[in-house]
Amino acid sequence: MRESRSAELSRDLVSAGICFEREVPLSRFTTLGLGGPAEILARPRSVDEVQTIFELTSNHDVPIKVLGAGSNLIVNDSGVAGVVVHTASLDSVSIREDGIVQAGAGCNFPALVRRTASAGWRGLESGVGIPGSLGGVLTMNAGAYKFSVGVHVEEVVAASLTSGKVILPKTSINFRYRSSSFGPELVVVGAKLSLVADSVADIRADMEEYMRFRKQTQPVGVKSAGCIFKNPEGSSAGKLLDDLGLKGFSIGKARISEVHANFIVHEGDSSTDEVLALIEAVREKVQVSAHIELEQEVMTWH
Ligand code: EPU
């Protein structure tokens, strides 16, 4: 069934000139380094191609998921059915003289931060250590050190199954703590951000300070999916887990980081099942000991 559906959809994608691969291990595309194959991984190069993928998947009644840098994502070991739209090729960037930055959803966010800083535009520097794509960062309203990307958004460009290309002005978007109002019917393809002129040296100095601090307080350079849980109102999930003595607690090869307790890390040899079992075990311990229901921040594809 999956085989014949894939074959039919593949023929249509070839006819439409869309780049794609079949049965691609998503472990290659997640910072956690885990996850089974995507039935089809498509790499659109324009909003029109995203639209075409929407139409084809809708014709074949195939589910669609959007993948950015895979940095806030846990993919199950058996993989995902349908089409995964990888935004990596939507990576154009232009910086106007008034500090308006127009960038594609597939841009690597830290690279975008460094590029805008080098051009003398302040605003994104505290996000230099956020290992996402711009599209992912916008959809999650990711942030660090009191910064959330949403505050710099002028407009977001998205593809919608029903309305084609849509331009969402900032007033129509609701950015909240680690979430936004973009529904599953929209694929974010790019955005205009508004930044402020400043000295390159000053912005770079701040940026490097944020990076230094991040390296001291978070596990950098190891396989993880970033913070697992959202912070409960008024406290820190990391501190909560640390206070319960959970640093180093493990299931199989997946363990709670010794550097920051809201991260799960492994040496490259764990499985998604172990990571999910660890998340559940920790959630239960916090529920029993602290009577707090932790909400997952990281996204899970089942
Ligand atoms: N703390 C501990 N033990 C730990 C972790 C933290 O005692 O294991 C303490 C820290 O010492 C600090 C407090 O808890 O006093 C808060 O920790 P931190 O400053 O690291 O911030 P956080 O609330 O744990 C949030 C974001 C991070 C972001 C940092 C820095 C969430 C869930 N996490 O972490 O975002 O990088 O602030 O701004 O909002 C992410 O979203 O994936 C992420 C990593």
JSON list of C-alpha atoms and ligand atoms in Angstrom, two decimals, residues 72 130 142-146 177-178 213-214 217-218 225-231 235-240 242-243 247 257-263 297, ligand 1:
[
{"chain": "A", "resi": 72, "resn": "ASN", "atom": "CA", "xyz": [13.73, 20.52, 18.40]},
{"chain": "A", "resi": 130, "resn": "ILE", "atom": "CA", "xyz": [19.83, 28.44, 18.83]},
{"chain": "A", "resi": 142, "resn": "ALA", "atom": "CA", "xyz": [12.33, 30.20, 19.96]},
{"chain": "A", "resi": 143, "resn": "GLY", "atom": "CA", "xyz": [14.47, 32.38, 22.15]},
{"chain": "A", "resi": 144, "resn": "ALA", "atom": "CA", "xyz": [17.19, 32.71, 24.71]},
{"chain": "A", "resi": 145, "resn": "TYR", "atom": "CA", "xyz": [18.22, 35.26, 27.33]},
{"chain": "A", "resi": 146, "resn": "LYS", "atom": "CA", "xyz": [14.90, 37.17, 27.32]},
{"chain": "A", "resi": 177, "resn": "TYR", "atom": "CA", "xyz": [6.20, 31.53, 24.99]},
{"chain": "A", "resi": 178, "resn": "ARG", "atom": "CA", "xyz": [7.65, 28.82, 22.71]},
{"chain": "A", "resi": 213, "resn": "PHE", "atom": "CA", "xyz": [27.65, 31.58, 28.54]},
{"chain": "A", "resi": 214, "resn": "ARG", "atom": "CA", "xyz": [25.67, 28.99, 26.60]},
{"chain": "A", "resi": 217, "resn": "THR", "atom": "CA", "xyz": [25.43, 26.16, 30.97]},
{"chain": "A", "resi": 218, "resn": "GLN", "atom": "CA", "xyz": [24.20, 23.82, 28.22]},
{"chain": "A", "resi": 225, "resn": "ALA", "atom": "CA", "xyz": [17.13, 17.97, 20.96]},
{"chain": "A", "resi": 226, "resn": "GLY", "atom": "CA", "xyz": [17.52, 21.08, 23.14]},
{"chain": "A", "resi": 227, "resn": "CYS", "atom": "CA", "xyz": [15.27, 21.64, 26.15]},
{"chain": "A", "resi": 228, "resn": "ILE", "atom": "CA", "xyz": [12.78, 18.79, 26.50]},
{"chain": "A", "resi": 229, "resn": "PHE", "atom": "CA", "xyz": [10.16, 20.54, 28.66]},
{"chain": "A", "resi": 230, "resn": "LYS", "atom": "CA", "xyz": [8.75, 24.06, 28.72]},
{"chain": "A", "resi": 231, "resn": "ASN", "atom": "CA", "xyz": [9.45, 25.95, 31.89]},
{"chain": "A", "resi": 235, "resn": "SER", "atom": "CA", "xyz": [10.24, 28.19, 37.56]},
{"chain": "A", "resi": 236, "resn": "SER", "atom": "CA", "xyz": [12.80, 26.34, 35.44]},
{"chain": "A", "resi": 237, "resn": "ALA", "atom": "CA", "xyz": [12.24, 22.74, 34.33]},
{"chain": "A", "resi": 238, "resn": "GLY", "atom": "CA", "xyz": [16.03, 22.23, 34.34]},
{"chain": "A", "resi": 239, "resn": "LYS", "atom": "CA", "xyz": [16.35, 23.35, 37.97]},
{"chain": "A", "resi": 240, "resn": "LEU", "atom": "CA", "xyz": [13.36, 21.25, 38.97]},
{"chain": "A", "resi": 242, "resn": "ASP", "atom": "CA", "xyz": [18.33, 18.95, 38.90]},
{"chain": "A", "resi": 243, "resn": "ASP", "atom": "CA", "xyz": [16.86, 19.45, 42.40]},
{"chain": "A", "resi": 247, "resn": "LYS", "atom": "CA", "xyz": [21.27, 14.60, 36.27]},
{"chain": "A", "resi": 257, "resn": "SER", "atom": "CA", "xyz": [22.63, 15.75, 30.81]},
{"chain": "A", "resi": 258, "resn": "GLU", "atom": "CA", "xyz": [25.00, 16.44, 33.68]},
{"chain": "A", "resi": 259, "resn": "VAL", "atom": "CA", "xyz": [25.41, 20.01, 32.37]},
{"chain": "A", "resi": 260, "resn": "HIS", "atom": "CA", "xyz": [21.71, 21.02, 32.18]},
{"chain": "A", "resi": 261, "resn": "ALA", "atom": "CA", "xyz": [18.97, 18.72, 33.42]},
{"chain": "A", "resi": 262, "resn": "ASN", "atom": "CA", "xyz": [16.39, 19.79, 30.81]},
{"chain": "A", "resi": 263, "resn": "PHE", "atom": "CA", "xyz": [18.48, 18.17, 28.05]},
{"chain": "A", "resi": 297, "resn": "GLU", "atom": "CA", "xyz": [8.62, 21.63, 24.45]},
{"chain": "B", "resi": 1, "resn": "EPU", "atom": "N1", "xyz": [19.48, 25.31, 36.58]},
{"chain": "B", "resi": 1, "resn": "EPU", "atom": "C1", "xyz": [19.91, 24.38, 37.48]},
{"chain": "B", "resi": 1, "resn": "EPU", "atom": "N2", "xyz": [20.20, 23.13, 37.03]},
{"chain": "B", "resi": 1, "resn": "EPU", "atom": "C2", "xyz": [20.08, 22.77, 35.74]},
{"chain": "B", "resi": 1, "resn": "EPU", "atom": "C3", "xyz": [19.63, 23.72, 34.80]},
{"chain": "B", "resi": 1, "resn": "EPU", "atom": "C4", "xyz": [19.34, 25.00, 35.24]},
{"chain": "B", "resi": 1, "resn": "EPU", "atom": "O1", "xyz": [20.02, 24.66, 38.67]},
{"chain": "B", "resi": 1, "resn": "EPU", "atom": "O2", "xyz": [20.35, 21.62, 35.43]},
{"chain": "B", "resi": 1, "resn": "EPU", "atom": "C5", "xyz": [19.20, 26.67, 37.05]},
{"chain": "B", "resi": 1, "resn": "EPU", "atom": "C6", "xyz": [20.19, 27.70, 36.48]},
{"chain": "B", "resi": 1, "resn": "EPU", "atom": "O3", "xyz": [21.34, 27.77, 37.25]},
{"chain": "B", "resi": 1, "resn": "EPU", "atom": "C7", "xyz": [19.36, 28.96, 36.48]},
{"chain": "B", "resi": 1, "resn": "EPU", "atom": "C8", "xyz": [17.93, 28.48, 36.26]},
{"chain": "B", "resi": 1, "resn": "EPU", "atom": "O4", "xyz": [17.93, 27.09, 36.56]},
{"chain": "B", "resi": 1, "resn": "EPU", "atom": "O5", "xyz": [19.42, 29.56, 37.75]},
{"chain": "B", "resi": 1, "resn": "EPU", "atom": "C9", "xyz": [17.48, 28.69, 34.80]},
{"chain": "B", "resi": 1, "resn": "EPU", "atom": "O6", "xyz": [18.35, 27.98, 33.94]},
{"chain": "B", "resi": 1, "resn": "EPU", "atom": "P1", "xyz": [18.80, 28.55, 32.51]},
{"chain": "B", "resi": 1, "resn": "EPU", "atom": "O7", "xyz": [19.28, 29.95, 32.66]},
{"chain": "B", "resi": 1, "resn": "EPU", "atom": "O8", "xyz": [19.68, 27.55, 31.90]},
{"chain": "B", "resi": 1, "resn": "EPU", "atom": "O9", "xyz": [17.47, 28.68, 31.73]},
{"chain": "B", "resi": 1, "resn": "EPU", "atom": "P2", "xyz": [16.34, 27.65, 31.46]},
{"chain": "B", "resi": 1, "resn": "EPU", "atom": "O10", "xyz": [15.08, 28.26, 31.95]},
{"chain": "B", "resi": 1, "resn": "EPU", "atom": "O11", "xyz": [16.68, 26.29, 31.94]},
{"chain": "B", "resi": 1, "resn": "EPU", "atom": "C10", "xyz": [15.74, 28.66, 29.15]},
{"chain": "B", "resi": 1, "resn": "EPU", "atom": "C11", "xyz": [15.30, 28.08, 27.83]},
{"chain": "B", "resi": 1, "resn": "EPU", "atom": "C12", "xyz": [16.51, 27.70, 26.99]},
{"chain": "B", "resi": 1, "resn": "EPU", "atom": "C13", "xyz": [17.38, 28.92, 26.80]},
{"chain": "B", "resi": 1, "resn": "EPU", "atom": "C14", "xyz": [17.81, 29.42, 28.19]},
{"chain": "B", "resi": 1, "resn": "EPU", "atom": "C15", "xyz": [18.66, 30.66, 28.14]},
{"chain": "B", "resi": 1, "resn": "EPU", "atom": "C16", "xyz": [13.18, 26.93, 28.08]},
{"chain": "B", "resi": 1, "resn": "EPU", "atom": "C17", "xyz": [12.51, 25.63, 28.31]},
{"chain": "B", "resi": 1, "resn": "EPU", "atom": "N3", "xyz": [14.50, 26.90, 28.07]},
{"chain": "B", "resi": 1, "resn": "EPU", "atom": "O12", "xyz": [16.35, 27.59, 29.87]},
{"chain": "B", "resi": 1, "resn": "EPU", "atom": "O13", "xyz": [16.02, 27.29, 25.73]},
{"chain": "B", "resi": 1, "resn": "EPU", "atom": "O14", "xyz": [18.52, 28.61, 26.01]},
{"chain": "B", "resi": 1, "resn": "EPU", "atom": "O15", "xyz": [16.63, 29.75, 28.95]},
{"chain": "B", "resi": 1, "resn": "EPU", "atom": "O16", "xyz": [17.90, 31.77, 27.83]},
{"chain": "B", "resi": 1, "resn": "EPU", "atom": "O17", "xyz": [12.51, 27.96, 27.89]},
{"chain": "B", "resi": 1, "resn": "EPU", "atom": "C18", "xyz": [15.33, 25.49, 24.35]},
{"chain": "B", "resi": 1, "resn": "EPU", "atom": "O18", "xyz": [14.28, 26.11, 24.20]},
{"chain": "B", "resi": 1, "resn": "EPU", "atom": "O19", "xyz": [15.55, 24.38, 23.77]},
{"chain": "B", "resi": 1, "resn": "EPU", "atom": "C19", "xyz": [16.32, 26.04, 25.25]},
{"chain": "B", "resi": 1, "resn": "EPU", "atom": "C20", "xyz": [17.42, 25.39, 25.54]}
]
